[in-house]
Short mmCIF file of C-alpha atoms in Angstrom, two decimals:
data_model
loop_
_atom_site.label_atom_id
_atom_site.label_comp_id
_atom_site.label_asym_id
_atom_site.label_seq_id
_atom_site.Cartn_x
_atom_site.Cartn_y
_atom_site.Cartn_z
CA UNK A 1 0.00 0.00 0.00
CA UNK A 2 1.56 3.81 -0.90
CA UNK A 3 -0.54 6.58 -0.97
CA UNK A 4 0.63 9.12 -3.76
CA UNK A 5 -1.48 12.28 -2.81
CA UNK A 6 -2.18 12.91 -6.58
CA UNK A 7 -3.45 10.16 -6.73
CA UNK A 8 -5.40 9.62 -3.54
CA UNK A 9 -8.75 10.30 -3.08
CA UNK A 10 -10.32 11.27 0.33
CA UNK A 11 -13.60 11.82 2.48
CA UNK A 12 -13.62 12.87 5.35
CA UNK A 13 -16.91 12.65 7.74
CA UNK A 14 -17.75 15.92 9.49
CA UNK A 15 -17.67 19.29 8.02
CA UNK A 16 -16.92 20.94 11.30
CA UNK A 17 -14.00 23.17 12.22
CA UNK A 18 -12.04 20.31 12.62
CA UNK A 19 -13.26 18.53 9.61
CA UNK A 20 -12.81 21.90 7.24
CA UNK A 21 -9.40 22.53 8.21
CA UNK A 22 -8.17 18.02 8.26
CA UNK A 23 -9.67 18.81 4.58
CA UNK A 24 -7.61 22.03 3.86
CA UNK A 25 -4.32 19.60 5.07
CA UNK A 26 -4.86 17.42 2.43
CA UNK A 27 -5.71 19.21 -0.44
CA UNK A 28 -2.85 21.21 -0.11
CA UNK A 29 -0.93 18.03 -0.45
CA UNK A 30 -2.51 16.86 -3.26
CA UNK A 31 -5.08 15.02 -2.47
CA UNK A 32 -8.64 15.24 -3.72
CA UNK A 33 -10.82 15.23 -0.80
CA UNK A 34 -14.86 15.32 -0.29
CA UNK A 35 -16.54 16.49 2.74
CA UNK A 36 -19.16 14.94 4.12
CA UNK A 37 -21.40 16.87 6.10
CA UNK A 38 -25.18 16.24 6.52
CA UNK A 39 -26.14 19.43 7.92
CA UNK A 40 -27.23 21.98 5.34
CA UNK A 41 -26.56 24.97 6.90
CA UNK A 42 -23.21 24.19 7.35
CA UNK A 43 -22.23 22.64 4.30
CA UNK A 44 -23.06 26.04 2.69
CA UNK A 45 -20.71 27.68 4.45
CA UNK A 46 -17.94 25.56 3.61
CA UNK A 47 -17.08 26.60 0.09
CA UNK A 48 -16.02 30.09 1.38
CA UNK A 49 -14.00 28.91 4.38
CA UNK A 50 -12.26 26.26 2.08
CA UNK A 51 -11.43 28.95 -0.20
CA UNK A 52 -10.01 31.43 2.47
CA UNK A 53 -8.01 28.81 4.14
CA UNK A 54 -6.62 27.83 0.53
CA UNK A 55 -5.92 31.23 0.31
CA UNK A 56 -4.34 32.04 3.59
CA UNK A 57 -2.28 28.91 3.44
CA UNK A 58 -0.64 30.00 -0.21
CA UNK A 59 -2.77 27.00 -1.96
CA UNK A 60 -5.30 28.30 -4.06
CA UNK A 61 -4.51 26.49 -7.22
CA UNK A 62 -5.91 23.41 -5.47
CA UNK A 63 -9.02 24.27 -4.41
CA UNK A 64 -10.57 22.52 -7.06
CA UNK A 65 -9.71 19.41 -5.05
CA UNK A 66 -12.52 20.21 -2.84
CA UNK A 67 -16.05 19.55 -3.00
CA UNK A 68 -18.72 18.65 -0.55
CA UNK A 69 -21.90 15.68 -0.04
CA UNK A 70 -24.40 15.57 2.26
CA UNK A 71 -24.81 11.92 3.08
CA UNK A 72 -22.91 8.57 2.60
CA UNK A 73 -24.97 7.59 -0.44
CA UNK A 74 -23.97 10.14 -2.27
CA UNK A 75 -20.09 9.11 -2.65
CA UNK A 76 -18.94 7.05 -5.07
CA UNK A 77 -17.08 4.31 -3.00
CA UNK A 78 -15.53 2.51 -5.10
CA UNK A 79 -13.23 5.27 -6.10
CA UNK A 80 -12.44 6.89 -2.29
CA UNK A 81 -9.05 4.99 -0.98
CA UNK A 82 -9.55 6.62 2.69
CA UNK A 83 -11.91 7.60 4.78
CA UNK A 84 -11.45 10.33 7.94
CA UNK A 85 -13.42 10.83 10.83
CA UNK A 86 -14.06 14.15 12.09
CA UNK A 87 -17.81 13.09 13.85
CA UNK A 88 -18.33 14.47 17.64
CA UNK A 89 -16.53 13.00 19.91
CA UNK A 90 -19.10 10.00 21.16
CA UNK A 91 -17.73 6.39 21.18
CA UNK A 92 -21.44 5.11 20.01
CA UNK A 93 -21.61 7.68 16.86
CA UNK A 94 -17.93 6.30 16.00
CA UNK A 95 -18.85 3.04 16.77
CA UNK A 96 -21.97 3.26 14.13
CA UNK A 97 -19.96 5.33 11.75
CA UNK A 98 -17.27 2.87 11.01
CA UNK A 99 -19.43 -0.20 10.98
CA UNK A 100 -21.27 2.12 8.33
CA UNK A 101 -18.16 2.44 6.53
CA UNK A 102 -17.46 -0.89 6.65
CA UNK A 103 -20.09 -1.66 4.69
CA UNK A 104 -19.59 1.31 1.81
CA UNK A 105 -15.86 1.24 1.13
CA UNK A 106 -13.78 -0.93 -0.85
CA UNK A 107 -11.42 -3.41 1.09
CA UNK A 108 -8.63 -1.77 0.28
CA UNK A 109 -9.65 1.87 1.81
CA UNK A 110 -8.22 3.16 4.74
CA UNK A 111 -10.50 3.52 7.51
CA UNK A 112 -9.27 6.53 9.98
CA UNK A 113 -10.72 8.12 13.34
CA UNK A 114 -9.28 11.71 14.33
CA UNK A 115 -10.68 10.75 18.16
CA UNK A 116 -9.08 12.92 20.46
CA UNK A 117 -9.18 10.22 23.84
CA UNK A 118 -11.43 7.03 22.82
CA UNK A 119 -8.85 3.99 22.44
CA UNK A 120 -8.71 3.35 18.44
CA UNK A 121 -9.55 -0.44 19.16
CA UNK A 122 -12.92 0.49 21.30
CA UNK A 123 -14.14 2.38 18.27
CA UNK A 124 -13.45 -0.63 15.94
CA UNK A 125 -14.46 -3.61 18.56
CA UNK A 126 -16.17 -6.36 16.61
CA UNK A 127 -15.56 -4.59 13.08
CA UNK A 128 -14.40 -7.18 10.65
CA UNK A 129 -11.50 -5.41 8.64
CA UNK A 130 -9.88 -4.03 11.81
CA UNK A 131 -6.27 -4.28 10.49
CA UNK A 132 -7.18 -1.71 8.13
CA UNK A 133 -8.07 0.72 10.64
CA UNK A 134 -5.89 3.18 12.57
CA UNK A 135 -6.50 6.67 14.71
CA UNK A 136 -4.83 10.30 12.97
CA UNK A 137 -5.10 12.59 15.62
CA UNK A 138 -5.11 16.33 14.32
CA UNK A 139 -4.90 19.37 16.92
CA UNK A 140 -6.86 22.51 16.37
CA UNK A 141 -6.21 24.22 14.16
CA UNK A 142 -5.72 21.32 12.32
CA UNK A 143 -3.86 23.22 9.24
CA UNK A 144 -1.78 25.61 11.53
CA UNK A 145 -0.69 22.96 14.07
CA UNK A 146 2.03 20.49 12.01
CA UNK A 147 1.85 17.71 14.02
CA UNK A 148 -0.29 14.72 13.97
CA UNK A 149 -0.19 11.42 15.61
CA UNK A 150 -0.52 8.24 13.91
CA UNK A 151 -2.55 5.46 16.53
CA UNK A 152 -1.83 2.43 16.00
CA UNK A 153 -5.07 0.00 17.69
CA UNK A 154 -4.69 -3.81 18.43
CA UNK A 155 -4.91 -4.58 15.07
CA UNK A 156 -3.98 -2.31 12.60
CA UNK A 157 -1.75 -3.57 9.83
CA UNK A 158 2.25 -1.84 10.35
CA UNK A 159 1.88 -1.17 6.34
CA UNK A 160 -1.13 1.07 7.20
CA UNK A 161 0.56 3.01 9.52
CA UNK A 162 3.66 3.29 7.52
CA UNK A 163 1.73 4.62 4.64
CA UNK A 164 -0.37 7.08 6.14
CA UNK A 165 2.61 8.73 7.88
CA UNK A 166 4.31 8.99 4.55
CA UNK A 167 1.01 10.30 2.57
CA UNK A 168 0.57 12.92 5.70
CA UNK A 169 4.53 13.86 5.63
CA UNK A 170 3.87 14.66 2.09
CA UNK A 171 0.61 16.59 2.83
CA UNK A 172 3.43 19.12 4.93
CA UNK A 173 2.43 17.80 8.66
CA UNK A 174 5.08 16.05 11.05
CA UNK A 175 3.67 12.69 11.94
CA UNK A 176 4.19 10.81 15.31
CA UNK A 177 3.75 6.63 15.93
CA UNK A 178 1.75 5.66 19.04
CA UNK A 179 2.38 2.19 18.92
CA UNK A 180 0.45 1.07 21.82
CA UNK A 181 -3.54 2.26 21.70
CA UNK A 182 -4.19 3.98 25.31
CA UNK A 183 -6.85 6.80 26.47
CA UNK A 184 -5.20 10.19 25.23
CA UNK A 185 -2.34 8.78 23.02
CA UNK A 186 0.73 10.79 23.00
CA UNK A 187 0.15 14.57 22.97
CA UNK A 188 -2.46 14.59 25.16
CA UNK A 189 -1.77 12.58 27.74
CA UNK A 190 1.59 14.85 28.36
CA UNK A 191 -0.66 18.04 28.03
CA UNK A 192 -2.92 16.34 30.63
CA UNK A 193 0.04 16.05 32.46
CA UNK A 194 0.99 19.36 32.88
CA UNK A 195 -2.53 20.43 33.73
CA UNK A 196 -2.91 18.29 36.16
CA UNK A 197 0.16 19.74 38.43
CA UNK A 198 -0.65 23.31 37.06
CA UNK A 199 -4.54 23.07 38.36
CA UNK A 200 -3.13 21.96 41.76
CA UNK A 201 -0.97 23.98 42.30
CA UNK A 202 -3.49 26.91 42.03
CA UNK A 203 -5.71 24.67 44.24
CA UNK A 204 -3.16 24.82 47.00
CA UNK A 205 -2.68 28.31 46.82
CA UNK A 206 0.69 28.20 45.04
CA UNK A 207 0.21 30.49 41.86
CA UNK A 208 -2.57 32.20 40.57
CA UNK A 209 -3.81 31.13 36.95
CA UNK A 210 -2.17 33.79 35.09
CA UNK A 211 1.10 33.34 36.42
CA UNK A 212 1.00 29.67 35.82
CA UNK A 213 -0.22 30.68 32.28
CA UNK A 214 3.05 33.26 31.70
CA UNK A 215 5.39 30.58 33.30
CA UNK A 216 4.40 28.15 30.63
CA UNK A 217 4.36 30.70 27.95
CA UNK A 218 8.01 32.81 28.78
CA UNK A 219 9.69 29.60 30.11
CA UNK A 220 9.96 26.09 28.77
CA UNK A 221 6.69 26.52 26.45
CA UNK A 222 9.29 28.95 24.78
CA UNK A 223 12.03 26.74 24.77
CA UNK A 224 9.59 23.83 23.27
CA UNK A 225 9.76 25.89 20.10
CA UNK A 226 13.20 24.71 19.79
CA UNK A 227 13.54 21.40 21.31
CA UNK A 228 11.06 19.12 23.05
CA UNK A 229 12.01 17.67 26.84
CA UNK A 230 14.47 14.81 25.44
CA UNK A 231 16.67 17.18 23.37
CA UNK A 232 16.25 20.06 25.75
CA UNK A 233 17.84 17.46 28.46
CA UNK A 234 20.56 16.88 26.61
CA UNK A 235 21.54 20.09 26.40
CA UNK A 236 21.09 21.25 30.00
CA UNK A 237 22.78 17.72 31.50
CA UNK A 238 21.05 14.84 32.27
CA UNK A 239 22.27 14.66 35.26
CA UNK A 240 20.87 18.24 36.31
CA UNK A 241 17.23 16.40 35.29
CA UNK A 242 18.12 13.13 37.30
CA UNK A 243 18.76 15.17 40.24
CA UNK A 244 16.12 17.82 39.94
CA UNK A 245 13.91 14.89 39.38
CA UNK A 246 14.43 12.73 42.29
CA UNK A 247 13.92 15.77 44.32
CA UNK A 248 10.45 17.31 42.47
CA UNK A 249 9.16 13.60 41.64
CA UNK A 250 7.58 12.67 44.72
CA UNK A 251 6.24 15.87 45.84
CA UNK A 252 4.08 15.47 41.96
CA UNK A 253 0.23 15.78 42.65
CA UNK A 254 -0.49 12.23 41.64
CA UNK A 255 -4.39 12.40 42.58
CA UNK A 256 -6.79 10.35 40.04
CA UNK A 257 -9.58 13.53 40.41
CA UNK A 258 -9.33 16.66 38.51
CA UNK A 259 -8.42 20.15 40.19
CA UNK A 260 -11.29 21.64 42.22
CA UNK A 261 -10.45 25.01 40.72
CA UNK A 262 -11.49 23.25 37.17
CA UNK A 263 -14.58 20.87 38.18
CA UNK A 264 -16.08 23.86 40.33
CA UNK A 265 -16.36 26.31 37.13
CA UNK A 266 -17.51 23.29 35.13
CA UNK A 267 -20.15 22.74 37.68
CA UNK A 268 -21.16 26.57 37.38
CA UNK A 269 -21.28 26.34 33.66
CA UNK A 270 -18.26 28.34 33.21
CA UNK A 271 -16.30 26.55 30.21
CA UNK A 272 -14.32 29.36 28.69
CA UNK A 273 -15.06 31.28 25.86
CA UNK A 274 -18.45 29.19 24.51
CA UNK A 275 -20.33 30.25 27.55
CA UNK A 276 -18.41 33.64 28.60
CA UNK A 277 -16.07 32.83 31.34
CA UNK A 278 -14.00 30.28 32.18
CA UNK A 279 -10.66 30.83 33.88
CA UNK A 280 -11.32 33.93 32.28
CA UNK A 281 -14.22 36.40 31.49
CA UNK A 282 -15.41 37.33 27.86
CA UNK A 283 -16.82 39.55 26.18
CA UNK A 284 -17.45 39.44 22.10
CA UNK A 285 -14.88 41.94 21.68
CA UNK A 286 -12.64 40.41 23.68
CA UNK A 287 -12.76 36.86 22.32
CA UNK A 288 -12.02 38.18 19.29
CA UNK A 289 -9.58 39.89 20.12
CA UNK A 290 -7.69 37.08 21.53
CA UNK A 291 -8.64 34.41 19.11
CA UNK A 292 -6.70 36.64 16.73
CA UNK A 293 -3.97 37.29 18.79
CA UNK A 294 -3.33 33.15 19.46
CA UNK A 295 -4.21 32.85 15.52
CA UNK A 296 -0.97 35.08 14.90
CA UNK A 297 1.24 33.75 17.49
CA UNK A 298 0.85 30.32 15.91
CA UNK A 299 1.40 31.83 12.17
CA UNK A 300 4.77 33.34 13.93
CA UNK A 301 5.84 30.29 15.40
CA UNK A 302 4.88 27.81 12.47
CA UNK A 303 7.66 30.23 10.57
CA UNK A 304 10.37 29.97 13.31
CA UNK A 305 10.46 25.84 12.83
CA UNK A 306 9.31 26.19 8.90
CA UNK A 307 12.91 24.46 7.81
CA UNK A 308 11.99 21.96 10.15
CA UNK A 309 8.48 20.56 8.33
CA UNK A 310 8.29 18.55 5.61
CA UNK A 311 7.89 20.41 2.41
CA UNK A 312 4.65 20.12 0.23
CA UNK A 313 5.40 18.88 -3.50
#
């Protein structure tokens, strides 16, 4: 198996922002993609974003490579050679998805799920044609953020995984292996991580949000720009991490429940900017103001480590 992306042919399920922009990624490379999206409203609205992103992302000449359907009938299977899943993130809509898709495309497809935290081999339990099915996890934005992490589940064929890291490499992202399937894969579970410790330490009266926020930011979140924790070891000493290790290691919050400064605002209904406040209070203006703000700090940064992305054909 070798996917070419001129010659590959793609739909992916869910016209969403994450869905638009997985899209955008790989018709820049190449690839002709379809989006599937049922809901009317929104598939109208995807021509224009399609051709702004295009735009914004220097690859106009291949928007033609995009076009929309509205339902799984409507595709012509026998020509599509993979399939990506950008559905909400609910283990029983997966689940009836891919037993769906099962059933439409040819045995040679690709079957893929962008799930953010199910375990690739829950969503594919009791599917027949398992070993052709694998998790590509995108972060938003999906066309801004390079990197994307190839999931391996219990039984996904090596030459699957192999192939779709080359066909994304050529698409201009910066693929990781997970080779073992586990709740939150690779990215996430080190994000997770680092919230954990950061929410308790404001629950214990040790920073305040903002500060922990700036530390990340102006400190080692800088740094990660230029290395990530292994290389970044290497050049400080490892023995200056051994030792600062086996003194900060055990005093690590280690507790199974998340931070009460986190579940109490999720209790009040304060999840950030969808409902107003969160950690923080917004206003329209002031959303907007900041999603632009993080929009061009990640335009910035994708320039400092441009050299270091695979370049698009």
């Amino acid at each position: 198996m070798l996917f070419t992306p001129s010659e590959t042919k793609v739909v992916i399920v869910g016209g969403g922002t994450m869905g638009a922009d997985v899209a955008a990624v790989c018709a820049r490379g190449g690839c002709a993609v379809q989006v599937l999206e049922p809901t009317t409203e929104r598939r109208a609205l995807l021509p224009d974003y399609f051709a702004n992103t295009m735009i914004d992302l220097g690859y106009e000449r291949r928007l033609h490579l995009l076009s929309t359907a509205g339902s799984l009938e409507e595709i012509d299977w026998s020509e599509i050679d993979l399939v990506i899943e950008c559905v909400p993130e609910r283990l029983d809509i997966k689940q009836e998805l891919f037993a769906k898709l099962e059933q439409y495309a040819k045995p040679e497809a690709v079957l893929v799920s962008n799930s953010a935290s199910f375990p690739i081999s829950d969503i594919l339990r009791g599917l027949k044609t398992a070993a052709r099915m694998i998790g590509l996890h995108f972060f938003m934005p999906a066309h801004l953020v390079p990197c994307v992490e190839v999931v391996y589940g219990e039984k996904t064929s090596p030459m699957v995984g192999e192939s779709l890291s080359r066909l994304m490499t050529a698409c201009g992202m910066v693929p990781v292996t997970v080779k073992k399937d586990l709740p939150g894969f690779l990215a996430n579970r080190l994000q997770h991580a680092l919230s954990c410790e950061a929410f308790a330490m404001v629950d214990a009266g040790i920073a305040s949000l903002k500060d922990i926020d700036k530390a990340v930011r102006f400190d080692f979140g800088f740094r990660y720009i230029a290395a990530g924790p292994a290389m970044q070891r290497d050049h400080a000493g490892l023995d200056v991490h051994g030792a600062g290790g086996a003194t900060i290691y055990p005093t690590l919050n280690n507790s199974p429940d998340i931070a009460k400064c986190l579940s109490d605002r999720i209790a009040s209904g304060k999840l950030g900017m969808k409902t107003g406040e969160g950690f923080y209070s917004w206003t329209a203006e002031t959303m907007k103001a900041e999603r632009e703000r993080y929009q061009e700090a990640l335009r910035a940064g994708l320039k400092i480590i441009q050299k270091d992305i695979p370049e698009i054909k």
